Short mmCIF file of C-alpha atoms in Angstrom, two decimals:
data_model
loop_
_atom_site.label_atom_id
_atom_site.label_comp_id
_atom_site.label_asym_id
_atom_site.label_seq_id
_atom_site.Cartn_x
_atom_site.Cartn_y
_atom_site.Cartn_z
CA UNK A 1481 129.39 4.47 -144.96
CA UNK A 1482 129.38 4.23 -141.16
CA UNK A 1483 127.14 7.03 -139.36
CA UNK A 1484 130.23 8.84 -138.01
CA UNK A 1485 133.97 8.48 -138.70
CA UNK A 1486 136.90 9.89 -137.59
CA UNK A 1487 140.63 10.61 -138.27
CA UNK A 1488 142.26 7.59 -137.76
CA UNK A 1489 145.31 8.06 -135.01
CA UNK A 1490 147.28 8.16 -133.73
CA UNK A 1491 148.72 11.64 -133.82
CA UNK A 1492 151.75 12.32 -132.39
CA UNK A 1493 152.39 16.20 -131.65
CA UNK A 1494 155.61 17.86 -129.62
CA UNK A 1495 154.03 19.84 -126.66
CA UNK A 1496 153.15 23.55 -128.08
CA UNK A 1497 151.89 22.25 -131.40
CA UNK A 1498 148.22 23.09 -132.70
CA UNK A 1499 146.61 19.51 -133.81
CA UNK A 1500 142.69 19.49 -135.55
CA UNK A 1501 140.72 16.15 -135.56
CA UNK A 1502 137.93 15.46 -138.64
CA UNK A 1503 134.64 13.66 -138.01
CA UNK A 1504 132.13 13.16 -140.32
CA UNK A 1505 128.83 12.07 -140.18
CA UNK A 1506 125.92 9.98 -142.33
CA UNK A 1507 122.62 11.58 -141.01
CA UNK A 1508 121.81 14.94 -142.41
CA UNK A 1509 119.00 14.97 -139.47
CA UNK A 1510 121.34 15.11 -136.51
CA UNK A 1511 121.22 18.03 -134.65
CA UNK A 1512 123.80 17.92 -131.65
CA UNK A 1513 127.23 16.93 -131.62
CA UNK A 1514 129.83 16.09 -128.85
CA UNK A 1515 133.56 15.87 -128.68
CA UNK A 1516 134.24 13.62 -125.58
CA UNK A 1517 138.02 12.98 -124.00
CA UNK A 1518 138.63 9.46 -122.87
CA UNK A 1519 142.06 8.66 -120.91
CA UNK A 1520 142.99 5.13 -120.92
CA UNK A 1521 140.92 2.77 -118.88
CA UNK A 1522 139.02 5.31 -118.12
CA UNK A 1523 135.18 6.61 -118.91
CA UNK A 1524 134.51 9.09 -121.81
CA UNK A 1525 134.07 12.80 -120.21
CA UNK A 1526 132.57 15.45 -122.35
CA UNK A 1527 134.64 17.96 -123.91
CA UNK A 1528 132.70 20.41 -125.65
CA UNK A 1529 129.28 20.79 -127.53
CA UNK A 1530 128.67 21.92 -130.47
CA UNK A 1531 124.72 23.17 -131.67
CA UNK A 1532 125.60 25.75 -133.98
CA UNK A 1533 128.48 26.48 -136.10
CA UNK A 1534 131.07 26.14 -133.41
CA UNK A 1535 132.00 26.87 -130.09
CA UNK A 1536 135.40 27.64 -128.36
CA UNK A 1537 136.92 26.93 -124.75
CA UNK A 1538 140.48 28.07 -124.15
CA UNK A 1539 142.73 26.15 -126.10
CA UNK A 1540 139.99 23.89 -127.57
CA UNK A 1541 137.87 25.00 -131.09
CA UNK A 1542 135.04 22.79 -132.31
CA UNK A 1543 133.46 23.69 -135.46
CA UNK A 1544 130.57 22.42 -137.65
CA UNK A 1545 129.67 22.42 -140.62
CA UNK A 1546 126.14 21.21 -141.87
CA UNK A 1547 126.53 21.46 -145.51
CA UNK A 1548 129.66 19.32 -145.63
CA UNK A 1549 128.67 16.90 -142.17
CA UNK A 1550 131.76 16.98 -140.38
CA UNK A 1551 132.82 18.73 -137.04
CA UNK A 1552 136.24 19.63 -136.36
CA UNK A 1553 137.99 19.90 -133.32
CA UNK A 1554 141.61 21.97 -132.81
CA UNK A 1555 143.81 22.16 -129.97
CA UNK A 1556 146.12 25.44 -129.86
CA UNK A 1557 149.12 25.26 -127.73
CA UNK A 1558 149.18 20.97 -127.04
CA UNK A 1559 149.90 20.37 -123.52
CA UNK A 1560 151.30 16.98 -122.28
CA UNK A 1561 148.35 16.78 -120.42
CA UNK A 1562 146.31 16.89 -123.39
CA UNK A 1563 147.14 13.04 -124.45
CA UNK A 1564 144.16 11.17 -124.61
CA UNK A 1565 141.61 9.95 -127.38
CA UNK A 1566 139.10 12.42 -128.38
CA UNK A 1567 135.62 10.48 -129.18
CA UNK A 1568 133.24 12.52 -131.62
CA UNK A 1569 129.55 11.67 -130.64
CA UNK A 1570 126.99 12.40 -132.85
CA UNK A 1571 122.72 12.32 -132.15
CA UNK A 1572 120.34 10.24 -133.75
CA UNK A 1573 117.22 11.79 -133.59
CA UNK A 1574 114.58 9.16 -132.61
CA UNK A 1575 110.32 9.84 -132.41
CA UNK A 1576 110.71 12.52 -128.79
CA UNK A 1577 113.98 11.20 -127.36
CA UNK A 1578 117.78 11.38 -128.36
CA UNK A 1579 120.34 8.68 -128.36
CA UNK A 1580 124.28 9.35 -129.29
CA UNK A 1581 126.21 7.43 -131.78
CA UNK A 1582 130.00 7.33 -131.43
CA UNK A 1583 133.40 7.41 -133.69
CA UNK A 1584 136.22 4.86 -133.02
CA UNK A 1585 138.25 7.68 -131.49
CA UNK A 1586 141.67 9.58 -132.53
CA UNK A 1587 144.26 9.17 -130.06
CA UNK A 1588 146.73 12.01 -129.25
CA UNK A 1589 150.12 11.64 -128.26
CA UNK A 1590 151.76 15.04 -126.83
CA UNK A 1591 155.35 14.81 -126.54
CA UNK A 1592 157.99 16.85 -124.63
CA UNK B 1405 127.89 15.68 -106.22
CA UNK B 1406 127.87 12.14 -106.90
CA UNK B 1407 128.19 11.53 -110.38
CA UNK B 1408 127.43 7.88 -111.76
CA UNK B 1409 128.89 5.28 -110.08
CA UNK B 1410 128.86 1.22 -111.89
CA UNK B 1411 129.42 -1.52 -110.19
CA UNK B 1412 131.43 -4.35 -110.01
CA UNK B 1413 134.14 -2.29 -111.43
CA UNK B 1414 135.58 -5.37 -113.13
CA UNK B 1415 133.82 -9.13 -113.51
CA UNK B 1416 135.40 -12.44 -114.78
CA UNK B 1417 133.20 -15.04 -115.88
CA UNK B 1418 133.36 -18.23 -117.37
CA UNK B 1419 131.93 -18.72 -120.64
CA UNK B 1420 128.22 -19.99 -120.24
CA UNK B 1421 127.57 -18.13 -117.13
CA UNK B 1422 125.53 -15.55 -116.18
CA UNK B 1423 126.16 -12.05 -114.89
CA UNK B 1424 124.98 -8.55 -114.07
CA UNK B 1425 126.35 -5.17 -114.19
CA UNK B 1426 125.10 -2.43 -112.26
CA UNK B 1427 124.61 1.37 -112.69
CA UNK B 1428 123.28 4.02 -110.52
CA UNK B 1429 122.68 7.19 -112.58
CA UNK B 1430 123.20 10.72 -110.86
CA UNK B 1431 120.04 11.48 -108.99
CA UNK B 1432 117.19 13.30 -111.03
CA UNK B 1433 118.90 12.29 -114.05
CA UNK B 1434 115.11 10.57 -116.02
CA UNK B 1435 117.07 9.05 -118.99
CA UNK B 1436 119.88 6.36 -118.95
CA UNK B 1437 122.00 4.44 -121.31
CA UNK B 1438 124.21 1.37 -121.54
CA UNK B 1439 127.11 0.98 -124.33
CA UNK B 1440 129.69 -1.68 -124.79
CA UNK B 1441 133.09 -0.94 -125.99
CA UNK B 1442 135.20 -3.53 -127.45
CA UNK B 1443 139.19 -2.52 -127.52
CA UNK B 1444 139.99 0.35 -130.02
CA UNK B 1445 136.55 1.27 -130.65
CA UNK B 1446 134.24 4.05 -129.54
CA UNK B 1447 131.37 3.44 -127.13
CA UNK B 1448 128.33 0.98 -129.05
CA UNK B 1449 125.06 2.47 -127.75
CA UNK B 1450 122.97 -0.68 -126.27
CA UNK B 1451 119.69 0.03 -124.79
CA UNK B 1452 117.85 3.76 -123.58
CA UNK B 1453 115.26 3.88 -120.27
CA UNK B 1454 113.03 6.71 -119.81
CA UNK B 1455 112.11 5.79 -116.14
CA UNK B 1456 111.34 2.85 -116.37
CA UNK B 1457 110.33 1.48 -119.35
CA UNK B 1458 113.49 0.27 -122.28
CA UNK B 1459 112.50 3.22 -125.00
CA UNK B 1460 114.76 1.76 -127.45
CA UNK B 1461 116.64 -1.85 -127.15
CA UNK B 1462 117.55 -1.47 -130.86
CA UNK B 1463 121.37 -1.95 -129.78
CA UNK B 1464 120.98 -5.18 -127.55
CA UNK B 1465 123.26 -7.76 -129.62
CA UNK B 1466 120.45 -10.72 -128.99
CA UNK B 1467 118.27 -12.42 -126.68
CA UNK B 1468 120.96 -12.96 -124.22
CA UNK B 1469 120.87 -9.73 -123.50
CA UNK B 1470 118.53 -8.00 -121.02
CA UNK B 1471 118.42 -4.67 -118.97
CA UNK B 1472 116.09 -3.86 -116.31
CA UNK B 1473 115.24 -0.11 -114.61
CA UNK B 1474 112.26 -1.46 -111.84
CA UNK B 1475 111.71 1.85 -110.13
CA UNK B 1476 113.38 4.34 -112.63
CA UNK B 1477 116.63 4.85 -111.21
CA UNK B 1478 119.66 2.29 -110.61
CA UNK B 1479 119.35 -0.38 -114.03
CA UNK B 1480 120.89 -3.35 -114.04
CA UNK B 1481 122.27 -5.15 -117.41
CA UNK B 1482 121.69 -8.92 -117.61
CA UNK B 1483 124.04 -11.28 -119.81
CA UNK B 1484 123.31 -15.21 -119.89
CA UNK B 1485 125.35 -17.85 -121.24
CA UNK B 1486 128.34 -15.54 -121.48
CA UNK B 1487 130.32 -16.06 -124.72
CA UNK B 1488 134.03 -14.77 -124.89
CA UNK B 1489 133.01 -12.15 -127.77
CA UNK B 1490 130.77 -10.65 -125.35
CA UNK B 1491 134.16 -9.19 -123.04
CA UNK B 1492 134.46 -5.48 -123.50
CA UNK B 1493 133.94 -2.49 -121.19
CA UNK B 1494 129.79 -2.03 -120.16
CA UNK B 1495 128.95 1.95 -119.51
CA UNK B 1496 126.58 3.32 -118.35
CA UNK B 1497 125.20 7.14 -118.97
CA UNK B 1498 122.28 9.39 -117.71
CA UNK B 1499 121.87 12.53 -118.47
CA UNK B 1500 118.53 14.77 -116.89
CA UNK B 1501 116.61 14.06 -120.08
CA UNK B 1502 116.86 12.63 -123.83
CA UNK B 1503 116.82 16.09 -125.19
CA UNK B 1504 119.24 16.37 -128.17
CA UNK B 1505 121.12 18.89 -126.36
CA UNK B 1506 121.17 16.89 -123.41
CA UNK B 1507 125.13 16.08 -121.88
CA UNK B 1508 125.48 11.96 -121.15
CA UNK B 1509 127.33 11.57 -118.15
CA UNK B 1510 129.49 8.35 -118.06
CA UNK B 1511 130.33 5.99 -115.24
CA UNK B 1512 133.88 4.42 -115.15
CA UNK B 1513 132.46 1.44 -116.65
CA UNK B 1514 132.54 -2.25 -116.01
CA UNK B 1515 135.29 -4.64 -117.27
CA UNK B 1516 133.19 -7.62 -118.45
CA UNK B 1517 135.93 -10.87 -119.10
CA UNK B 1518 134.37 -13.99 -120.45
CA UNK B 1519 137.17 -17.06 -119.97
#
């Protein structure tokens, strides 16, 4: 099983539609996870972070659940601008120092 | 401010040659990180400095593969005797330390092409 996997894309959504991405992850010991945006040719920026059981930013939900190992992300109300692909980044706790581990990506496709 | 800038921006090579990629992490920021990523995949974590010494290499493909950090700021990532598999995007991160809740900011990369 590979440390973290995600939804494989892409998914294609008319403008005004609510979309969720699933990522799941191998290491019970992780402790911080990431949902980055990355437009094409472009670096990965972060999103939102997620320590607890979820956090929420306008539009954008992430949620996480331990038990299972997967984080969630949903977009309400898809905006064209919203086309992109969402990278979920999960630690790797190492002896005093952190290091992220990355899914393949789900690409999003908002149309008018 | 300035966040982290990479340079050259994009580098074509000739197989067998040698090259290096730059990155100058946002000032203050203690820890930095280099990933490769290949077409349709998600960033591949490479090497970590804190300052600078390489804390973990563990990702380095092989000996052809070096990275450098000499007074714990700007790193540089060394490739000899290119090879056309090694052609993907090289980013770079820092972030202020390695904490687990720590943000990694990313540079715009560099476009590595191996002829």
């Amino acid at each position: 099983r590979k440390e973290v996997e995600q939804d494989p894309g892409p998914f294609n959504v008319p403008e005004g539609a609510t979309v969720a991405f699933n990522c799941t992850y191998s290491n019970s010991a992780s402790q911080s996870f990431f949902w980055y945006r990355q437009d094409c040719r472009k670096e990965p920026k972060l999103l939102m972070s997620v320590y607890s059981s979820g956090n929420e930013d306008g539009r954008f939900t992430a949620q996480l659940n331990r038990a299972s190992q997967y984080i969630s992300l949903l977009i309400r109300d898809s905006k064209l601008s919203d086309s992109a692909t969402y990278l979920c980044a999960v630690n790797r706790v190492n002896s005093g120092y952190s290091t992220l581990t990355f899914g393949k990506g789900t690409m999003l496709l908002v149309s008018p | 401010g300035a966040g982290v800038s990479q340079t050259p921006s994009n580098k074509v090579t000739e197989k067998g040659k040698y090259v290096e990629l730059r990155c100058d992490p946002i000032s203050g920021h203690t820890a930095l990180y280099w990933y490769r990523q290949s077409l349709g995949q998600g960033p591949e974590f490479l090497i970590y400095f804190q300052g600078t010494g390489a804390a973990d290499d563990s990702g380095l493909p092989n000996d052809r593969f070096f990275a450098v950090r000499p007074e714990g700021s700007v790193s540089t990532l060394k490739i000899q005797r290119t090879e056309r598999g090694d052609s993907a995007v090289y980013l770079c991160a820092s972030s202020l330390w390695a904490a687990a809740t720590d943000t990694q900011y990313f540079g715009p990369g560099t476009r590595l092409t191996v002829l």
